[in-house]
Short mmCIF file of C-alpha atoms in Angstrom, two decimals:
data_model
loop_
_atom_site.label_atom_id
_atom_site.label_comp_id
_atom_site.label_asym_id
_atom_site.label_seq_id
_atom_site.Cartn_x
_atom_site.Cartn_y
_atom_site.Cartn_z
CA UNK V 1 16.70 24.73 -20.30
CA UNK V 2 16.39 21.14 -20.08
CA UNK V 3 14.45 19.55 -17.39
CA UNK V 4 15.58 17.51 -15.05
CA UNK V 5 14.55 13.33 -15.29
CA UNK V 6 12.41 11.41 -12.53
CA UNK V 7 14.08 9.24 -10.63
CA UNK V 8 13.41 5.27 -11.16
CA UNK V 9 12.69 4.30 -7.31
CA UNK V 10 12.19 0.33 -7.69
CA UNK V 11 13.48 -2.04 -10.82
CA UNK V 12 12.78 -5.76 -11.58
CA UNK V 13 14.48 -7.48 -14.85
CA UNK V 14 11.74 -9.80 -17.18
CA UNK V 15 13.23 -11.71 -19.11
CA UNK V 16 14.31 -9.63 -21.44
CA UNK V 17 11.99 -6.49 -20.62
CA UNK V 18 12.87 -3.66 -17.67
CA UNK V 19 10.17 -2.67 -15.80
CA UNK V 20 11.00 0.43 -14.12
CA UNK V 21 9.12 2.35 -11.91
CA UNK V 22 8.98 6.04 -11.61
CA UNK V 23 6.33 7.65 -8.83
CA UNK V 24 3.27 5.97 -9.84
CA UNK V 25 3.90 5.63 -13.64
CA UNK V 26 5.80 1.97 -14.84
CA UNK V 27 7.91 1.72 -17.86
CA UNK V 28 8.81 -0.71 -19.94
CA UNK V 29 11.95 -0.54 -22.02
CA UNK V 30 13.55 -3.50 -23.68
CA UNK V 31 17.19 -4.41 -22.38
CA UNK V 32 18.47 -5.90 -26.16
CA UNK V 33 18.31 -2.07 -27.82
CA UNK V 34 17.40 -0.35 -25.29
CA UNK V 35 13.97 1.62 -26.38
CA UNK V 36 11.29 2.53 -24.39
CA UNK V 37 8.38 0.26 -24.97
CA UNK V 38 5.40 1.30 -23.47
CA UNK V 39 3.89 2.80 -19.70
CA UNK V 40 1.66 2.03 -17.37
CA UNK V 41 0.20 4.99 -14.71
CA UNK V 42 -1.49 4.55 -11.84
CA UNK V 43 -5.23 5.99 -11.74
CA UNK V 44 -5.20 8.08 -8.87
CA UNK V 45 -6.84 6.04 -5.99
CA UNK V 46 -10.92 7.05 -5.00
CA UNK V 47 -13.23 6.67 -2.87
CA UNK V 48 -12.62 3.25 -0.97
CA UNK V 49 -9.23 5.21 0.92
CA UNK V 50 -9.29 6.62 3.00
CA UNK V 51 -6.19 9.20 2.35
CA UNK V 52 -6.96 10.10 -0.45
CA UNK V 53 -3.22 11.40 -2.63
CA UNK V 54 -5.04 13.08 -4.89
CA UNK V 55 -6.23 15.63 -2.31
CA UNK V 56 -2.98 14.73 0.10
CA UNK V 57 -2.22 18.35 0.08
CA UNK V 58 -5.43 18.71 2.09
CA UNK V 59 -6.31 15.80 3.84
CA UNK V 60 -3.13 15.91 6.99
CA UNK V 61 -4.56 18.87 7.77
CA UNK V 62 -8.20 18.04 8.16
CA UNK V 63 -6.79 15.25 10.24
CA UNK V 64 -4.96 17.41 11.68
CA UNK V 65 -7.93 19.85 12.91
CA UNK V 66 -9.48 17.01 14.28
CA UNK V 67 -6.36 16.26 16.13
CA UNK V 68 -6.46 19.24 17.40
CA UNK V 69 -9.54 19.40 18.99
CA UNK V 70 -10.07 15.98 20.01
CA UNK V 71 -7.15 16.64 22.11
CA UNK V 72 -8.08 19.84 23.28
CA UNK V 73 -10.47 17.99 24.87
CA UNK V 74 -8.29 15.28 26.43
CA UNK V 75 -6.17 17.47 28.04
CA UNK V 76 -9.78 19.62 29.96
CA UNK V 77 -10.62 15.41 29.86
CA UNK V 78 -7.43 14.09 31.76
CA UNK V 79 -6.68 17.44 34.12
CA UNK V 80 -9.97 17.40 36.45
CA UNK V 81 -11.27 14.57 38.45
CA UNK V 82 -12.59 11.39 36.76
CA UNK V 83 -16.07 12.05 37.09
CA UNK V 84 -18.68 13.73 36.60
CA UNK V 85 -18.11 15.52 34.02
CA UNK V 86 -20.42 15.03 31.62
CA UNK V 87 -21.66 18.63 30.16
CA UNK V 88 -17.76 19.78 29.06
CA UNK V 89 -17.22 15.94 27.55
CA UNK V 90 -20.13 15.47 25.48
CA UNK V 91 -19.45 18.66 23.86
CA UNK V 92 -16.75 18.79 22.78
CA UNK V 93 -18.23 15.08 21.65
CA UNK V 94 -20.08 16.34 18.87
CA UNK V 95 -17.87 18.59 17.41
CA UNK V 96 -15.56 15.57 17.03
CA UNK V 97 -17.72 14.05 13.63
CA UNK V 98 -17.34 10.42 12.11
CA UNK V 99 -13.34 10.80 12.90
CA UNK V 100 -13.38 10.68 16.25
CA UNK V 101 -10.81 7.59 17.49
CA UNK V 102 -12.62 5.15 19.71
CA UNK V 103 -9.95 5.45 22.97
CA UNK V 104 -10.65 9.06 23.30
CA UNK V 105 -11.13 7.92 27.69
CA UNK V 106 -8.38 5.82 27.97
CA UNK V 107 -5.66 7.69 26.94
CA UNK V 108 -5.20 10.71 28.58
CA UNK V 109 -2.60 12.87 27.35
CA UNK V 110 -0.13 9.92 25.53
CA UNK V 111 -3.29 9.89 23.35
CA UNK V 112 -2.77 13.01 22.55
CA UNK V 113 0.64 12.36 21.64
CA UNK V 114 0.04 10.12 19.24
CA UNK V 115 -2.08 11.74 17.23
CA UNK V 116 -0.24 14.88 16.63
CA UNK V 117 2.14 11.80 15.30
CA UNK V 118 -0.20 11.05 12.98
CA UNK V 119 -0.84 13.93 11.77
CA UNK V 120 2.66 14.07 11.35
CA UNK V 121 2.84 10.67 9.27
CA UNK V 122 0.89 11.59 6.49
CA UNK V 123 2.93 14.33 6.20
CA UNK V 124 5.95 11.69 5.81
CA UNK V 125 4.40 9.24 4.09
CA UNK V 126 3.56 11.28 1.23
CA UNK V 127 5.09 11.68 -2.15
CA UNK V 128 3.62 14.56 -3.16
CA UNK V 129 2.11 12.68 -6.71
CA UNK V 130 -1.36 12.89 -7.75
CA UNK V 131 -1.51 8.48 -7.31
CA UNK V 132 -0.24 6.67 -5.31
CA UNK V 133 3.55 5.66 -6.03
CA UNK V 134 4.65 2.51 -7.10
CA UNK V 135 7.13 0.71 -3.96
CA UNK V 136 8.16 -2.30 -4.96
CA UNK V 137 8.54 -4.61 -7.85
CA UNK V 138 8.63 -8.28 -8.33
CA UNK V 139 8.41 -10.59 -11.35
CA UNK V 140 7.21 -14.66 -11.94
CA UNK V 141 11.00 -16.31 -13.17
CA UNK V 142 8.72 -17.64 -15.94
CA UNK V 143 8.61 -13.47 -16.91
CA UNK V 144 4.52 -13.21 -17.40
CA UNK V 145 3.58 -11.70 -15.17
CA UNK V 146 4.56 -8.82 -12.73
CA UNK V 147 3.45 -7.52 -9.25
CA UNK V 148 3.66 -4.45 -7.99
CA UNK V 149 3.13 -2.60 -4.70
CA UNK V 150 1.50 0.92 -4.73
CA UNK V 151 2.06 3.06 -1.42
CA UNK V 152 -0.77 5.01 -0.51
CA UNK V 153 -3.36 3.33 -1.32
CA UNK V 154 -1.81 -0.44 -0.31
CA UNK V 155 -2.20 -2.41 -3.22
CA UNK V 156 -1.03 -5.30 -4.90
CA UNK V 157 -1.45 -4.74 -8.59
CA UNK V 158 -0.61 -7.47 -10.47
CA UNK V 159 0.19 -7.16 -14.39
CA UNK V 160 0.31 -9.64 -17.05
CA UNK V 161 3.28 -8.73 -19.72
CA UNK V 162 1.74 -10.09 -22.98
CA UNK V 163 2.88 -9.34 -26.75
CA UNK V 164 0.29 -6.97 -28.73
CA UNK V 165 0.32 -6.62 -31.90
CA UNK V 166 4.29 -7.89 -30.85
CA UNK V 167 4.41 -5.03 -29.01
CA UNK V 168 5.56 -5.43 -24.93
CA UNK V 169 3.19 -4.18 -23.20
CA UNK V 170 1.51 -4.26 -19.10
CA UNK V 171 -1.96 -5.16 -18.61
CA UNK V 172 -3.28 -4.56 -15.36
CA UNK V 173 -4.95 -7.90 -14.81
CA UNK V 174 -5.95 -7.17 -10.37
CA UNK V 175 -5.90 -5.25 -7.62
CA UNK V 176 -6.22 -6.26 -4.54
CA UNK V 177 -6.24 -3.52 -1.33
CA UNK V 178 -5.69 -4.13 2.03
CA UNK V 179 -8.24 -1.81 3.71
CA UNK V 180 -6.84 0.79 6.17
CA UNK V 181 -8.76 -0.98 8.92
CA UNK V 182 -9.43 2.05 12.17
CA UNK V 183 -8.85 -0.86 15.46
CA UNK W 1 -5.29 -7.67 9.51
CA UNK W 2 -3.39 -7.10 7.15
CA UNK W 3 -1.75 -3.78 6.20
CA UNK W 4 0.71 -1.63 4.23
CA UNK W 5 2.30 -3.82 2.52
CA UNK W 6 6.25 -3.84 2.09
CA UNK W 7 8.50 -6.26 0.03
CA UNK W 8 7.27 -8.92 -1.78
CA UNK W 9 8.16 -12.87 -3.62
CA UNK W 10 7.10 -15.03 -5.69
CA UNK W 11 6.56 -18.93 -4.64
CA UNK W 12 9.13 -20.89 -7.07
CA UNK W 13 5.42 -22.28 -8.81
CA UNK W 14 4.69 -19.08 -9.67
CA UNK W 15 1.36 -19.22 -8.30
CA UNK W 16 1.64 -16.86 -5.21
CA UNK W 17 2.77 -13.68 -4.11
CA UNK W 18 4.16 -13.80 -0.30
CA UNK W 19 3.10 -10.23 1.37
CA UNK W 20 5.16 -8.71 4.34
CA UNK W 21 3.73 -6.11 5.83
CA UNK W 22 4.59 -3.26 7.81
CA UNK W 23 2.63 -4.85 11.65
CA UNK W 24 5.10 -8.20 10.68
CA UNK W 25 2.10 -10.42 9.16
CA UNK W 26 3.86 -12.57 5.89
CA UNK W 27 -0.25 -13.07 4.16
CA UNK W 28 -0.61 -15.62 0.49
CA UNK W 29 -2.21 -14.64 -2.09
CA UNK W 30 -2.98 -16.39 -4.75
CA UNK W 31 -1.48 -14.83 -8.22
CA UNK W 32 -4.49 -14.77 -10.48
CA UNK W 33 -7.56 -14.29 -8.31
CA UNK W 34 -10.11 -16.54 -9.76
CA UNK W 35 -13.28 -14.75 -8.61
CA UNK W 36 -13.74 -11.45 -10.14
CA UNK W 37 -13.95 -8.46 -7.36
CA UNK W 38 -16.54 -7.69 -7.31
CA UNK W 39 -18.09 -11.06 -5.92
CA UNK W 40 -15.63 -10.92 -2.55
CA UNK W 41 -16.45 -7.48 -2.16
CA UNK W 42 -20.19 -8.18 -1.85
CA UNK W 43 -20.03 -10.68 0.88
CA UNK W 44 -17.92 -9.10 2.51
CA UNK W 45 -20.03 -6.74 3.07
CA UNK W 46 -22.27 -8.89 4.75
CA UNK W 47 -21.66 -8.38 8.60
CA UNK W 48 -20.89 -11.85 9.72
CA UNK W 49 -20.98 -11.15 13.25
CA UNK W 50 -21.72 -7.76 15.82
CA UNK W 51 -19.39 -7.28 18.10
CA UNK W 52 -22.27 -7.16 21.34
CA UNK W 53 -20.79 -5.24 24.49
CA UNK W 54 -21.85 -6.22 27.26
CA UNK W 55 -22.91 -3.77 29.13
CA UNK W 56 -25.66 -1.65 28.38
CA UNK W 57 -27.48 1.34 29.17
CA UNK W 58 -29.42 0.36 31.97
CA UNK W 59 -26.10 -1.55 34.16
CA UNK W 60 -23.37 1.38 33.71
CA UNK W 61 -22.73 3.37 36.43
CA UNK W 62 -21.03 6.14 35.40
CA UNK W 63 -20.35 8.71 32.64
CA UNK W 64 -17.04 7.02 32.17
CA UNK W 65 -19.19 3.04 31.87
CA UNK W 66 -21.61 5.25 29.16
CA UNK W 67 -18.52 6.62 27.33
CA UNK W 68 -17.17 3.41 26.66
CA UNK W 69 -20.18 2.31 25.33
CA UNK W 70 -21.19 4.20 22.83
CA UNK W 71 -17.13 4.07 22.21
CA UNK W 72 -17.68 0.60 21.54
CA UNK W 73 -20.97 0.75 20.16
CA UNK W 74 -19.43 2.82 17.89
CA UNK W 75 -16.70 0.61 16.59
CA UNK W 76 -19.35 -1.93 15.94
CA UNK W 77 -19.98 0.01 13.64
CA UNK W 78 -16.31 0.90 11.85
CA UNK W 79 -15.50 -2.37 11.93
CA UNK W 80 -18.36 -3.22 9.84
CA UNK W 81 -18.28 -1.12 7.46
CA UNK W 82 -13.75 -1.59 7.32
CA UNK W 83 -12.93 -5.70 7.24
CA UNK W 84 -10.69 -7.47 6.56
CA UNK W 85 -9.22 -7.81 3.15
CA UNK W 86 -11.55 -8.48 0.63
CA UNK W 87 -9.55 -10.41 -1.24
CA UNK W 88 -8.97 -14.24 -0.29
CA UNK W 89 -5.16 -14.72 1.26
CA UNK W 90 -3.93 -16.65 4.24
CA UNK W 91 -1.55 -15.79 6.96
CA UNK W 92 1.95 -17.39 7.36
CA UNK W 93 3.54 -15.62 10.52
CA UNK W 94 3.82 -13.09 12.09
CA UNK W 95 6.98 -10.72 13.73
CA UNK W 96 6.01 -7.78 16.06
CA UNK W 97 8.16 -5.17 14.47
CA UNK W 98 7.70 -4.16 10.35
CA UNK W 99 9.06 -5.92 7.97
CA UNK W 100 11.40 -5.54 5.38
CA UNK W 101 12.28 -8.12 3.16
CA UNK W 102 10.77 -11.55 2.70
CA UNK W 103 12.50 -14.10 0.89
CA UNK W 104 11.79 -17.82 -0.23
CA UNK W 105 14.93 -20.13 0.21
CA UNK W 106 15.83 -24.00 -0.20
CA UNK W 107 17.63 -26.54 1.15
CA UNK W 108 17.60 -29.38 -0.28
CA UNK W 109 13.76 -30.89 -1.28
CA UNK W 110 13.16 -28.26 2.00
CA UNK W 111 11.29 -25.21 1.31
CA UNK W 112 12.24 -22.15 3.77
CA UNK W 113 10.81 -18.78 4.07
CA UNK W 114 13.15 -16.24 5.57
CA UNK W 115 11.91 -12.40 6.71
CA UNK W 116 14.07 -10.07 8.32
CA UNK W 117 12.65 -6.71 10.40
CA UNK W 118 13.09 -3.78 11.74
CA UNK W 119 13.98 -5.35 14.60
CA UNK W 120 17.47 -6.81 14.30
CA UNK W 121 15.64 -10.29 13.98
CA UNK W 122 16.36 -12.63 10.85
CA UNK W 123 14.42 -15.55 10.45
CA UNK W 124 13.80 -18.84 9.22
CA UNK W 125 10.32 -20.51 9.21
CA UNK W 126 9.83 -23.25 6.90
CA UNK W 127 8.11 -23.01 3.74
CA UNK W 128 3.90 -23.05 3.37
CA UNK W 129 1.68 -23.43 4.27
CA UNK W 130 3.66 -24.51 7.71
CA UNK W 131 5.86 -21.18 7.90
CA UNK W 132 4.51 -20.01 11.40
CA UNK W 133 6.88 -23.53 12.49
CA UNK W 134 10.13 -21.04 13.25
CA UNK W 135 13.52 -22.79 12.25
CA UNK W 136 15.58 -19.91 13.31
CA UNK W 137 17.17 -16.99 14.11
CA UNK W 138 20.37 -15.27 12.88
CA UNK W 139 20.81 -12.93 15.00
CA UNK W 140 23.40 -10.80 15.81
CA UNK W 141 22.71 -6.99 14.40
CA UNK W 142 22.22 -4.00 16.29
CA UNK W 143 20.63 -1.44 14.68
CA UNK W 144 17.26 -1.93 11.48
CA UNK W 145 17.92 -4.90 8.90
CA UNK W 146 17.15 -3.60 5.60
CA UNK W 147 17.51 -6.08 2.66
CA UNK W 148 18.56 -9.91 2.47
CA UNK W 149 20.04 -11.15 -0.24
CA UNK W 150 20.50 -14.84 -1.28
CA UNK W 151 22.84 -15.51 -4.03
CA UNK W 152 20.82 -17.82 -6.57
CA UNK W 153 24.40 -19.71 -7.21
CA UNK W 154 25.30 -20.40 -3.30
CA UNK W 155 21.83 -21.21 -1.78
CA UNK W 156 22.94 -22.36 1.66
CA UNK W 157 24.40 -18.24 2.25
CA UNK W 158 22.55 -15.87 3.83
CA UNK W 159 23.81 -11.57 2.97
CA UNK W 160 22.28 -9.01 5.31
CA UNK W 161 22.74 -5.33 5.73
CA UNK W 162 21.08 -2.51 7.11
CA UNK W 163 21.43 -0.06 9.89
CA UNK W 164 25.14 -1.17 10.59
CA UNK W 165 28.39 -0.47 9.74
CA UNK W 166 28.76 -3.85 8.18
CA UNK W 167 27.02 -6.73 5.71
CA UNK W 168 26.47 -10.23 8.03
CA UNK W 169 27.26 -13.19 6.42
CA UNK W 170 24.90 -16.03 7.79
CA UNK W 171 24.83 -19.91 6.99
CA UNK W 172 20.88 -19.03 7.37
CA UNK W 173 19.68 -22.65 7.75
CA UNK W 174 21.97 -23.12 11.07
CA UNK W 175 20.94 -19.95 12.19
CA UNK W 176 24.99 -19.11 12.30
CA UNK W 177 26.65 -15.80 11.14
CA UNK W 178 30.23 -16.81 9.35
CA UNK W 179 31.85 -12.87 8.73
CA UNK W 180 31.12 -10.04 8.41
CA UNK W 181 32.43 -6.97 5.73
CA UNK W 182 33.32 -3.28 6.69
CA UNK W 183 30.63 -1.21 4.94
CA UNK W 184 31.19 2.53 6.78
CA UNK W 185 34.20 2.71 6.52
CA UNK W 186 34.32 2.29 2.60
CA UNK W 187 31.82 5.22 2.00
CA UNK W 188 33.84 7.68 4.54
CA UNK W 189 36.40 6.83 2.17
CA UNK W 190 34.51 7.82 -0.82
CA UNK W 191 32.89 10.73 0.09
CA UNK W 192 36.73 11.72 2.12
CA UNK W 193 33.64 12.49 4.99
CA UNK W 194 35.56 10.42 7.98
CA UNK W 195 31.72 11.79 9.73
CA UNK W 196 30.06 9.42 7.49
CA UNK W 197 28.09 8.88 10.97
CA UNK W 198 25.50 6.46 9.80
CA UNK W 199 24.64 4.42 6.50
CA UNK W 200 21.75 2.37 6.08
CA UNK W 201 21.85 -0.29 3.52
CA UNK W 202 19.70 0.02 -0.01
CA UNK W 203 19.92 -2.94 -2.10
CA UNK W 204 22.39 -6.09 -2.40
CA UNK W 205 22.42 -7.89 -5.40
CA UNK W 206 23.93 -10.31 -6.33
CA UNK W 207 26.21 -11.31 -9.89
CA UNK W 208 28.87 -13.51 -11.22
CA UNK W 209 31.60 -12.91 -13.19
CA UNK W 210 33.39 -15.50 -14.69
CA UNK W 211 32.93 -18.31 -12.05
CA UNK W 212 33.30 -15.62 -8.95
CA UNK W 213 30.20 -14.25 -7.70
CA UNK W 214 30.65 -10.94 -6.80
CA UNK W 215 27.70 -9.03 -4.58
CA UNK W 216 27.32 -5.49 -5.32
CA UNK W 217 26.26 -2.86 -1.96
CA UNK W 218 24.37 0.61 -2.81
CA UNK W 219 24.02 2.29 0.57
CA UNK W 220 21.18 5.56 0.44
CA UNK W 221 22.28 8.67 -0.13
CA UNK W 222 25.57 7.51 -1.64
CA UNK W 223 26.71 7.75 -4.99
CA UNK W 224 28.34 4.80 -5.86
CA UNK W 225 28.04 1.23 -5.87
CA UNK W 226 30.49 -0.76 -4.17
CA UNK W 227 31.22 -4.78 -4.83
CA UNK W 228 32.21 -7.52 -3.11
CA UNK W 229 33.50 -11.07 -3.90
CA UNK W 230 32.05 -13.82 -2.36
CA UNK W 231 35.04 -16.06 -1.87
CA UNK W 232 34.69 -20.03 -1.05
CA UNK W 233 35.35 -19.56 2.60
CA UNK W 234 32.32 -17.11 2.25
CA UNK W 235 33.53 -14.10 3.43
CA UNK W 236 33.61 -11.02 1.18
CA UNK W 237 36.28 -9.08 0.03
CA UNK W 238 35.53 -5.66 -0.96
CA UNK W 239 36.50 -5.05 -4.18
CA UNK W 240 35.68 -1.94 -6.13
CA UNK W 241 34.19 1.25 -5.70
CA UNK W 242 32.07 2.68 -8.31
CA UNK W 243 31.42 6.47 -8.21
CA UNK W 244 28.41 7.15 -9.89
CA UNK W 245 26.93 10.69 -11.24
CA UNK W 246 23.74 10.95 -9.26
CA UNK W 247 22.92 8.76 -5.36
CA UNK W 248 21.78 4.74 -6.83
CA UNK W 249 18.68 4.44 -6.71
CA UNK W 250 18.58 0.74 -6.87
CA UNK W 251 19.89 -1.49 -9.12
CA UNK W 252 19.79 -4.91 -11.44
CA UNK W 253 21.77 -8.14 -12.25
CA UNK W 254 21.83 -10.19 -14.41
CA UNK W 255 21.10 -8.34 -18.06
CA UNK W 256 23.04 -10.29 -20.72
CA UNK W 257 26.28 -8.42 -22.00
CA UNK W 258 27.67 -8.22 -25.61
CA UNK W 259 29.87 -10.78 -24.24
CA UNK W 260 27.17 -13.07 -23.89
CA UNK W 261 27.23 -13.77 -19.87
CA UNK W 262 24.53 -12.24 -17.96
CA UNK W 263 26.94 -9.67 -15.94
CA UNK W 264 25.44 -6.79 -17.59
CA UNK W 265 25.03 -4.06 -14.82
CA UNK W 266 21.93 -1.64 -14.50
CA UNK W 267 21.71 1.03 -12.28
CA UNK W 268 18.81 3.71 -11.68
CA UNK W 269 20.28 7.33 -10.38
CA UNK W 270 18.58 9.91 -9.16
CA UNK W 271 18.95 12.99 -11.09
CA UNK W 272 16.87 15.70 -8.55
CA UNK W 273 18.55 15.01 -5.34
CA UNK W 274 22.72 16.10 -5.30
CA UNK W 275 25.05 13.53 -5.31
CA UNK W 276 25.60 12.35 -1.56
CA UNK W 277 22.66 14.01 -0.80
CA UNK W 278 19.28 13.22 0.31
CA UNK W 279 17.65 16.78 1.03
CA UNK W 280 19.71 18.89 -2.10
CA UNK W 281 18.37 20.04 -4.87
CA UNK W 282 20.16 19.95 -7.66
CA UNK W 283 20.17 23.19 -9.50
CA UNK W 284 17.93 23.69 -12.43
CA UNK W 285 21.19 25.23 -14.68
CA UNK W 286 23.26 21.74 -14.22
CA UNK W 287 22.83 19.42 -17.17
CA UNK W 288 20.50 16.49 -15.77
CA UNK W 289 21.82 13.22 -15.77
CA UNK W 290 20.74 10.02 -17.63
CA UNK W 291 18.61 8.09 -14.85
CA UNK W 292 20.16 5.07 -15.83
CA UNK W 293 24.25 4.31 -16.04
CA UNK W 294 25.12 0.12 -16.86
CA UNK W 295 28.54 -1.96 -16.48
CA UNK W 296 29.98 -4.80 -17.19
CA UNK W 297 32.68 -6.61 -16.97
CA UNK W 298 35.67 -6.19 -18.81
CA UNK W 299 39.06 -8.19 -17.49
CA UNK W 300 37.73 -8.69 -14.41
CA UNK W 301 36.37 -5.02 -13.49
CA UNK W 302 33.11 -3.82 -13.34
CA UNK W 303 33.22 -1.01 -15.66
CA UNK W 304 30.34 1.84 -17.22
CA UNK W 305 29.49 0.73 -20.93
CA UNK W 306 27.68 2.76 -23.94
CA UNK W 307 24.46 0.67 -23.09
CA UNK W 308 22.03 4.11 -23.10
CA UNK W 309 18.25 2.92 -21.77
CA UNK W 310 15.96 5.98 -23.79
CA UNK W 311 13.94 7.97 -22.83
CA UNK W 312 9.47 7.64 -21.92
CA UNK W 313 7.62 9.93 -22.59
CA UNK W 314 7.58 12.42 -20.59
CA UNK W 315 9.14 11.63 -17.83
CA UNK W 316 10.56 15.08 -16.62
CA UNK W 317 9.63 16.04 -13.04
CA UNK W 318 6.70 17.82 -12.18
CA UNK W 319 7.60 21.32 -10.33
CA UNK W 320 5.51 20.58 -7.38
CA UNK W 321 6.64 17.10 -6.61
CA UNK W 322 10.04 17.29 -5.82
CA UNK W 323 9.94 18.11 -1.72
CA UNK W 324 7.65 15.22 -1.85
CA UNK W 325 10.30 12.96 -3.45
CA UNK W 326 12.36 12.60 -0.89
CA UNK W 327 10.24 10.52 1.05
CA UNK W 328 9.99 8.15 -2.10
CA UNK W 329 13.45 7.55 -2.25
CA UNK W 330 15.04 7.30 0.75
CA UNK W 331 12.92 6.37 3.84
CA UNK W 332 15.25 3.64 4.70
CA UNK W 333 17.02 6.23 7.82
CA UNK W 334 13.46 6.49 9.11
CA UNK W 335 13.39 3.22 10.49
CA UNK W 336 16.54 3.57 12.60
CA UNK W 337 15.52 3.79 15.84
CA UNK W 338 16.64 7.11 17.69
CA UNK W 339 17.78 7.68 21.45
CA UNK W 340 15.32 5.74 24.05
CA UNK W 341 12.71 4.80 21.53
CA UNK W 342 11.31 0.92 21.85
CA UNK W 343 11.08 -1.23 19.52
CA UNK W 344 8.71 -2.85 17.33
CA UNK W 345 5.46 -0.53 17.62
CA UNK W 346 4.42 -0.06 14.47
CA UNK W 347 3.40 3.85 14.63
CA UNK W 348 7.26 4.75 16.10
CA UNK W 349 8.71 3.11 12.93
CA UNK W 350 7.10 5.62 9.92
CA UNK W 351 6.94 8.55 13.16
CA UNK W 352 10.93 8.80 12.84
CA UNK W 353 11.03 12.27 12.58
CA UNK W 354 12.12 13.85 9.12
CA UNK W 355 14.95 15.10 11.01
CA UNK W 356 14.77 18.80 12.33
CA UNK W 357 16.85 20.82 10.22
CA UNK W 358 16.35 18.36 6.48
CA UNK W 359 13.82 20.82 5.24
#
């Protein structure tokens, strides 16, 4: 039984080269003869990112847990008369650790719904790969540089497409990460 | 504040990247970073100005207010930790919807930025640095727009597609709809199923065949290429429907063909899902198909050729990944709004359910 090959989700032509992304890898091919040249693999993202793809399975669960406990608090809160809720809500607050969202007291049940949705989102966005997946590619008109967006870590990465010792190679020049803003 | 980038393009002078994100903003950033990233990181960690709540513990009246104050303080902390992006960038323009594509266009000496969003808008803005000025909208789509294409040889024309049954052809500078081309019936004829229901355009590509402009269209989860010729009258005429061994994921045009023209087309094909399905995986006993297929024009007709792209190292799919790949390969249909859904909200856009029975 031969194994299936990973499909390429996006591709660009770069002069006489083909730049093609499969999952978190970017492959370089020669378009003159179709030969494979080299590959670049996106490293698993580290600390700075909130949702680490490397623990993609664990983190949605964690998140869900958080939203569940907070949603319970909220429903309790909104079903009772507004003031004089001191004791209960404070207890809830402590449990909600660092991940609590800023505006619990505003939202009521609507917020609860939203948080549940947020849990879903993590599942639906995650590609199941160990490292962030490439979601878009672009090549400069002079074929000197290639730009890739990696999804899970929200980064714009710039590569130079330079021949090294006669072999074309992708050299990772910069990674600019869009910080996940909480508000 | 920038969010996950969705689409990007590069200016003609190859110095600036334009990135469109899912919060509706387009921002520009230099291709090459002038300052080392470490330095910029440090500077951004210095908190500029803390938000100061105007209330304090002595002025609050109720428990609710106390909590609001606590929250304000906490949010303050979060904000200083995670400010804006740490790199040099400037905001060019903003939509109130998830952006799906961004292109730069030119008319005479003037440059334009054209953006498409989930809420049926195609916006024509002035070029950098005045992209906040809106020149026009191309309005008419009834569903999300996923791709826009400006043929290199016909810079005055814009072709757009998305969740609608047709492709739209625009005079973008005037904001005028010129013509439409039916897509869904083509898909129905191809699949032999007249209940296809919905189509989502995943790619619009331009190529030349002799003197003719050819537009190649791919549809999410459909194992065919649909080609059209773009006539002098700016209408699209259906030409060919080419069947492939699996769903089309992406295409590249303009590759040099044996006849010396750049008319070869390379197509990426999904070898793990069944042709025509975005959910069913192929049997592992099936003969695996190559992830690439190439086509070139022979006697004016696009035909599959023998050009083959080699295999990379360790290119096989790991077992655990297969299920999750669907999210990566087929995310466009998620842009479609469900009944009663309000558009323009980021969370709605990504939150669209995967459609219950799919798993």
